[in-house]
Amino acid sequence: MQSSTTPELTTFAEDVLRGLSSTPKSLSSKYFYDDEGTRLFQEIMKLPEYYLTGCEHEIFSMQTDAIFRAFANGDRAFDLIELGAGDGTKTAVLIDHFLKQEADIAYSTIDISQEALDALSAKFTSAFPSLKIETRNGDYFRILESLKKSSGRRKILLFLGSNIGNFSREQSLDFFRNLRRVMNTDDLFFIGLDLQKDPHVIVDAYDDAAGVTAKFNLNLLRRINRELDADFDIDKFMHYANYRPIEASARSFLISQERQSVYIKAVDRTFEFEQWEAVFMEMSQKYNLKMIDDLATESGFAIKQNFFDSRNYYCDSLWRPAVS
Ligand SMILES: C[S@@+](CC[C@H](N)C(=O)[O-])C[C@H]1O[C@@H](n2cnc3c(N)ncnc32)[C@H](O)[C@@H]1O
């Protein structure tokens, strides 16, 4: 059954089919954000264990003026373009300050979740009535080319919340190089990255005591049931998260608690799950400064300035295109 809020349904079905036919089985985290997923992620961002949002919020609140000066670089007119903005709460802190500095800014965002775009649009329109806002529904990997169409103003691309942590190193480099291709030399890229720290702190962030992250992961099975007409029995799966300190990455899985079959009508396939079989859901890479520098350099950027929170848990890194 096609949901009117899911323009990517065909791709969704194809991706689910590919993921559940692979060994090991996997599901793509980009489909977490239906209505309920968007709501649950807002709950996650408020959890005591999920330090990432608080750290980035602290950086934006305490260093807004330094960020503004680095963005403006003497030119107060620029377009902010955010990739995967979610509900935009942290971005609102920056926009509020920029507008108070009488910056001439326009804001646009690309998100795969129409629900997230609707919530952001309502929030920004009422908080910033004079701000020019454009929302675009789609996969940011697919619509990067459209960023080339220049408004004649400088672009500052925002990629916050350590979203990049969900990509492998190769995917990250590929993504950054594609971004670099659509940027002019005076454009900037502002990216949030979660830093390496006490592994206990990290693993707790993906396995909170209240079980909200578990609900968030399991919600993707509900979405598949609803949108792809499947018969997952949610109670027969459990959430499991771990952190691998050598690779510096957290991983989350859904574990089948018994041997079972699941039928997905939209792809007309039955999938067999062994008892304790894991479905890989998401990776969240953690970085050190050398890794960040290497990623920037290898994809054609140079770091202009790094911003850290007071605990050095998190880094918002501002990159400019390297001129060869
Ligand atoms: C973890 S949330 C982070 C939101 C925000 N950047 C923050 O820091 O709070 C990820 C957001 O990116 C969107 N998203 C994930 N993968 C995407 C993709 N491939 N293309 C477009 N949007 C995507 C999701 O819908 C969601 O709104």
Coordinates of C-alpha atoms and ligand atoms in Angstrom, one line a residue:
M1 CA 0.0 0.0 0.0
Q2 CA 1.5 3.3 -1.0
S3 CA 1.6 6.1 1.6
S4 CA 1.1 9.6 0.2
T5 CA 3.9 10.8 2.4
T6 CA 6.5 8.3 1.0
P7 CA 7.5 9.4 -2.5
E8 CA 10.5 7.0 -2.4
L9 CA 8.3 4.0 -2.0
T10 CA 9.6 2.1 -5.0
T11 CA 13.2 2.8 -3.9
F12 CA 12.2 1.9 -0.4
A13 CA 10.8 -1.5 -1.5
E14 CA 13.9 -2.2 -3.6
D15 CA 16.3 -1.2 -0.8
V16 CA 14.4 -3.5 1.7
L17 CA 14.5 -6.4 -0.8
R18 CA 18.2 -5.9 -1.3
G19 CA 19.0 -5.5 2.4
L20 CA 17.0 -8.5 3.6
S21 CA 18.4 -10.7 0.7
S22 CA 22.0 -10.0 1.7
T23 CA 24.2 -11.8 4.1
P24 CA 24.2 -10.5 6.8
K25 CA 20.8 -9.0 6.5
S26 CA 20.6 -5.2 6.7
L27 CA 18.1 -2.3 6.5
S28 CA 19.0 1.3 5.6
S29 CA 18.9 3.8 8.4
K30 CA 17.7 6.5 6.0
Y31 CA 14.2 5.0 6.3
F32 CA 14.0 5.5 10.0
Y33 CA 12.2 8.9 9.6
D34 CA 8.5 8.3 9.0
D35 CA 6.1 10.3 11.3
E36 CA 6.7 8.1 14.3
G37 CA 10.4 7.8 13.6
T38 CA 10.7 11.6 13.4
R39 CA 8.9 11.9 16.7
L40 CA 11.0 9.2 18.3
F41 CA 14.2 10.8 17.1
Q42 CA 13.1 14.1 18.8
E43 CA 12.7 12.0 22.0
I44 CA 16.1 10.5 21.5
M45 CA 17.7 14.0 21.2
K46 CA 16.4 14.8 24.7
L47 CA 17.7 11.6 26.4
P48 CA 20.4 12.1 29.0
E49 CA 22.5 9.4 27.3
Y50 CA 22.3 10.9 23.8
Y51 CA 25.0 13.5 24.4
L52 CA 25.5 14.4 20.7
T53 CA 22.6 16.9 20.4
G54 CA 23.5 18.6 23.6
C55 CA 27.1 19.0 22.5
E56 CA 26.3 20.5 19.1
H57 CA 23.7 22.7 20.8
E58 CA 26.3 24.0 23.2
I59 CA 28.7 24.8 20.4
F60 CA 26.0 26.7 18.5
S61 CA 24.8 28.6 21.6
M62 CA 28.2 29.4 23.1
Q63 CA 30.1 30.1 19.9
T64 CA 27.4 31.6 17.6
D65 CA 29.3 34.8 17.0
A66 CA 32.6 33.0 16.2
I67 CA 30.6 30.7 13.8
F68 CA 28.9 33.7 12.2
R69 CA 32.2 35.6 11.7
A70 CA 33.7 32.4 10.1
F71 CA 30.7 31.9 7.8
A72 CA 30.4 35.6 6.8
N73 CA 34.1 36.2 6.3
G74 CA 33.3 39.9 5.6
D75 CA 30.2 39.1 3.4
R76 CA 26.9 39.0 5.3
A77 CA 24.9 37.6 2.3
F78 CA 24.9 33.9 1.9
D79 CA 22.6 30.9 1.3
L80 CA 22.4 28.2 4.0
I81 CA 21.7 24.8 2.5
E82 CA 21.2 22.0 5.0
L83 CA 21.4 18.3 4.1
G84 CA 19.1 16.1 6.3
A85 CA 18.0 18.8 8.8
G86 CA 15.6 16.8 10.9
D87 CA 13.6 19.2 13.0
G88 CA 16.2 21.9 12.7
T89 CA 16.3 22.9 16.4
K90 CA 20.0 23.4 16.5
T91 CA 20.1 25.2 13.1
A92 CA 17.5 27.6 14.5
V93 CA 20.0 28.8 17.1
L94 CA 22.4 29.9 14.3
I95 CA 19.7 31.4 12.1
D96 CA 18.3 33.4 15.1
H97 CA 21.7 34.9 15.7
F98 CA 22.5 35.5 12.0
L99 CA 19.2 37.4 11.6
K100 CA 19.9 39.5 14.7
Q101 CA 23.2 40.4 13.0
E102 CA 21.2 41.6 10.0
A103 CA 22.7 39.0 7.8
D104 CA 21.1 38.6 4.4
I105 CA 20.4 34.9 4.5
A106 CA 18.2 32.4 2.7
Y107 CA 17.7 28.8 4.1
S108 CA 17.0 25.7 2.1
T109 CA 17.0 22.0 3.2
I110 CA 16.9 18.6 1.5
D111 CA 15.5 15.7 3.5
I112 CA 14.2 12.3 2.6
S113 CA 11.4 12.6 5.2
Q114 CA 8.5 14.8 4.2
E115 CA 7.3 14.6 7.8
A116 CA 10.6 16.1 9.0
L117 CA 10.4 18.8 6.3
D118 CA 6.8 19.7 7.3
A119 CA 7.7 20.0 11.0
L120 CA 10.7 22.2 10.2
S121 CA 8.9 24.4 7.8
A122 CA 6.1 25.1 10.3
K123 CA 8.6 25.8 13.1
F124 CA 10.9 28.1 11.0
T125 CA 8.0 30.0 9.3
S126 CA 6.6 31.0 12.7
A127 CA 10.0 31.6 14.4
F128 CA 11.5 33.6 11.5
P129 CA 8.7 35.2 9.5
S130 CA 11.1 37.2 7.3
L131 CA 13.4 34.3 6.4
K132 CA 13.3 32.9 2.8
I133 CA 12.8 29.1 3.3
E134 CA 12.8 26.4 0.7
T135 CA 12.3 22.7 1.5
R136 CA 13.1 19.8 -0.9
N137 CA 12.0 16.2 -0.4
G138 CA 14.6 13.7 -1.7
D139 CA 17.8 11.8 -1.1
Y140 CA 20.7 14.2 -0.8
F141 CA 22.9 11.8 -2.7
R142 CA 20.7 12.2 -5.7
I143 CA 20.0 15.9 -5.8
L144 CA 23.5 17.3 -5.2
E145 CA 23.7 18.3 -8.9
S146 CA 20.8 20.7 -8.4
L147 CA 23.0 22.6 -5.9
K148 CA 25.2 23.7 -8.9
K149 CA 22.4 26.1 -10.0
S150 CA 23.9 29.1 -8.4
S151 CA 21.8 32.0 -7.0
G152 CA 24.9 34.1 -7.5
R153 CA 25.4 34.1 -3.7
R154 CA 27.8 32.2 -1.5
K155 CA 26.6 28.8 -0.4
I156 CA 27.2 27.4 3.1
L157 CA 26.4 23.7 3.2
L158 CA 25.4 22.3 6.6
F159 CA 25.6 18.6 7.5
L160 CA 25.0 18.3 11.2
G161 CA 24.2 15.8 13.9
S162 CA 27.1 13.5 13.0
N163 CA 25.0 12.1 10.1
I164 CA 28.3 11.4 8.3
G165 CA 29.0 8.7 11.0
N166 CA 26.4 6.5 9.2
F167 CA 28.6 6.3 6.1
S168 CA 31.7 4.1 5.6
R169 CA 35.0 5.9 4.9
E170 CA 34.7 5.3 1.2
Q171 CA 31.1 6.5 1.1
S172 CA 32.1 9.6 3.0
L173 CA 34.9 10.4 0.7
D174 CA 32.7 9.9 -2.3
F175 CA 30.0 12.1 -0.8
F176 CA 32.5 14.9 0.1
R177 CA 34.1 14.8 -3.4
N178 CA 30.6 15.1 -5.0
L179 CA 29.9 18.1 -2.7
R180 CA 33.2 19.6 -3.6
R181 CA 32.3 19.4 -7.3
V182 CA 29.1 21.5 -6.8
M183 CA 30.9 24.2 -4.7
N184 CA 32.6 27.4 -5.7
T185 CA 35.9 28.3 -4.1
D186 CA 34.3 30.8 -1.7
D187 CA 31.5 28.4 -0.6
L188 CA 31.9 26.6 2.8
F189 CA 30.9 23.2 4.2
F190 CA 30.0 22.9 7.9
I191 CA 30.0 19.4 9.3
G192 CA 29.2 17.9 12.7
L193 CA 31.3 14.9 13.8
D194 CA 31.2 12.9 17.0
L195 CA 34.6 12.4 18.6
Q196 CA 36.2 9.3 20.2
K197 CA 35.7 9.2 23.9
D198 CA 35.0 6.8 26.8
P199 CA 33.4 3.8 25.1
H200 CA 30.8 3.4 27.9
V201 CA 29.5 6.9 27.1
I202 CA 29.2 6.0 23.4
V203 CA 27.5 2.7 23.8
D204 CA 24.9 4.1 26.3
A205 CA 24.0 6.7 23.7
Y206 CA 22.8 4.0 21.4
D207 CA 21.2 1.8 24.1
D208 CA 19.4 4.2 26.5
A209 CA 17.8 2.9 29.7
A210 CA 14.3 4.1 28.7
G211 CA 14.4 2.0 25.5
V212 CA 13.6 4.8 23.1
T213 CA 16.4 3.9 20.7
A214 CA 15.1 0.3 20.7
K215 CA 11.6 1.7 19.8
F216 CA 13.1 3.9 17.1
N217 CA 14.9 0.9 15.5
L218 CA 11.9 -1.4 15.8
N219 CA 9.7 1.3 14.2
L220 CA 11.3 0.6 10.9
L221 CA 9.8 -2.9 10.9
R222 CA 6.4 -1.2 11.7
R223 CA 6.9 1.1 8.7
I224 CA 7.7 -1.9 6.4
N225 CA 4.6 -3.6 7.7
R226 CA 2.5 -0.5 6.9
E227 CA 4.0 0.7 3.7
L228 CA 5.2 -2.5 2.1
D229 CA 2.4 -4.7 3.5
A230 CA 4.6 -7.0 5.5
D231 CA 3.9 -9.2 8.6
F232 CA 6.8 -8.6 10.9
D233 CA 5.9 -9.6 14.5
I234 CA 7.7 -6.7 16.3
D235 CA 7.7 -8.5 19.6
K236 CA 9.9 -11.2 18.2
F237 CA 12.8 -8.8 17.5
M238 CA 15.0 -7.0 19.9
H239 CA 17.4 -4.1 19.7
Y240 CA 21.1 -4.6 20.3
A241 CA 23.9 -2.0 20.2
N242 CA 27.6 -2.2 20.7
Y243 CA 30.8 -0.2 20.2
R244 CA 34.0 -1.4 18.6
P245 CA 36.9 0.7 20.0
I246 CA 39.4 -0.5 17.4
E247 CA 37.3 0.7 14.5
A248 CA 35.8 3.5 16.7
S249 CA 32.3 2.7 15.5
A250 CA 29.0 2.0 17.3
R251 CA 26.6 -0.4 15.6
S252 CA 23.0 -1.2 16.1
F253 CA 21.1 -4.4 15.1
L254 CA 17.7 -5.9 15.4
I255 CA 18.0 -9.5 16.6
S256 CA 15.4 -12.2 15.7
Q257 CA 14.6 -13.9 19.0
E258 CA 13.3 -17.0 17.3
R259 CA 13.4 -18.8 14.0
Q260 CA 10.6 -17.2 11.9
S261 CA 9.4 -16.2 8.4
V262 CA 8.3 -12.8 7.3
Y263 CA 6.3 -12.1 4.2
I264 CA 6.6 -8.7 2.4
K265 CA 3.7 -8.4 -0.1
A266 CA 5.2 -5.3 -2.0
V267 CA 8.1 -7.4 -3.1
D268 CA 6.3 -10.7 -2.9
R269 CA 9.0 -12.5 -0.9
T270 CA 9.2 -14.5 2.2
F271 CA 12.4 -13.9 4.3
E272 CA 13.6 -16.6 6.8
F273 CA 15.2 -15.5 10.0
E274 CA 17.3 -17.9 12.2
Q275 CA 17.1 -17.7 15.9
W276 CA 19.5 -14.9 17.1
E277 CA 20.1 -13.8 13.5
A278 CA 21.1 -10.1 13.4
V279 CA 19.8 -7.4 11.0
F280 CA 22.4 -4.7 10.7
M281 CA 20.6 -1.3 11.1
E282 CA 23.2 1.5 11.5
M283 CA 26.8 2.4 12.0
S284 CA 27.9 5.5 13.9
Q285 CA 31.6 6.2 13.3
K286 CA 33.5 8.2 15.9
Y287 CA 36.4 10.4 14.8
N288 CA 39.7 11.9 16.0
L289 CA 41.2 15.0 14.6
K290 CA 43.6 13.2 12.3
M291 CA 40.7 11.3 10.7
I292 CA 38.8 14.6 10.2
D293 CA 41.8 16.2 8.6
D294 CA 42.5 13.2 6.4
L295 CA 38.8 13.1 5.2
A296 CA 38.9 16.9 4.4
T297 CA 42.3 16.7 2.6
E298 CA 41.5 13.5 0.6
S299 CA 38.3 15.0 -0.7
G300 CA 39.6 18.4 -1.9
F301 CA 38.9 20.5 1.2
A302 CA 41.0 22.3 3.9
I303 CA 39.8 22.8 7.4
K304 CA 39.2 26.5 8.0
Q305 CA 38.2 26.2 11.7
N306 CA 37.1 23.6 14.2
F307 CA 34.6 24.3 17.0
F308 CA 34.5 22.0 20.1
D309 CA 32.1 21.7 23.1
S310 CA 33.5 22.1 26.6
R311 CA 34.0 18.4 27.1
N312 CA 35.7 17.8 23.7
Y313 CA 33.1 15.2 22.9
Y314 CA 32.1 16.7 19.6
C315 CA 33.4 18.8 16.7
D316 CA 31.8 21.1 14.2
S317 CA 34.3 21.5 11.5
L318 CA 34.2 24.3 8.8
W319 CA 35.8 23.3 5.5
R320 CA 36.7 25.4 2.5
P321 CA 37.5 24.0 -0.9
A322 CA 41.2 23.6 -1.3
V323 CA 42.5 25.5 -4.2
S324 CA 45.1 23.5 -6.1
Ligands
LIG1 C1 19.8 11.8 12.6 S1 18.7 13.0 11.8 C2 19.7 14.4 12.1 C3 18.9 15.6 11.9 C4 19.8 16.9 12.1 N1 20.8 17.0 11.1 C5 20.3 17.1 13.5 O1 21.5 17.2 13.6 O2 19.5 17.0 14.4 C6 18.9 12.6 10.1 C7 18.0 13.4 9.2 O3 18.5 13.2 7.9 C8 17.5 12.7 7.0 N2 18.2 11.8 6.0 C9 18.8 10.6 6.3 N3 19.3 10.1 5.2 C10 19.0 10.9 4.2 C11 19.3 10.9 2.8 N4 20.0 10.0 2.2 N5 18.8 12.0 2.1 C12 18.1 13.0 2.6 N6 17.8 13.0 4.0 C13 18.3 12.0 4.7 C14 16.5 12.0 7.9 O4 15.2 12.0 7.3 C15 16.6 12.9 9.2 O5 15.7 14.0 9.1

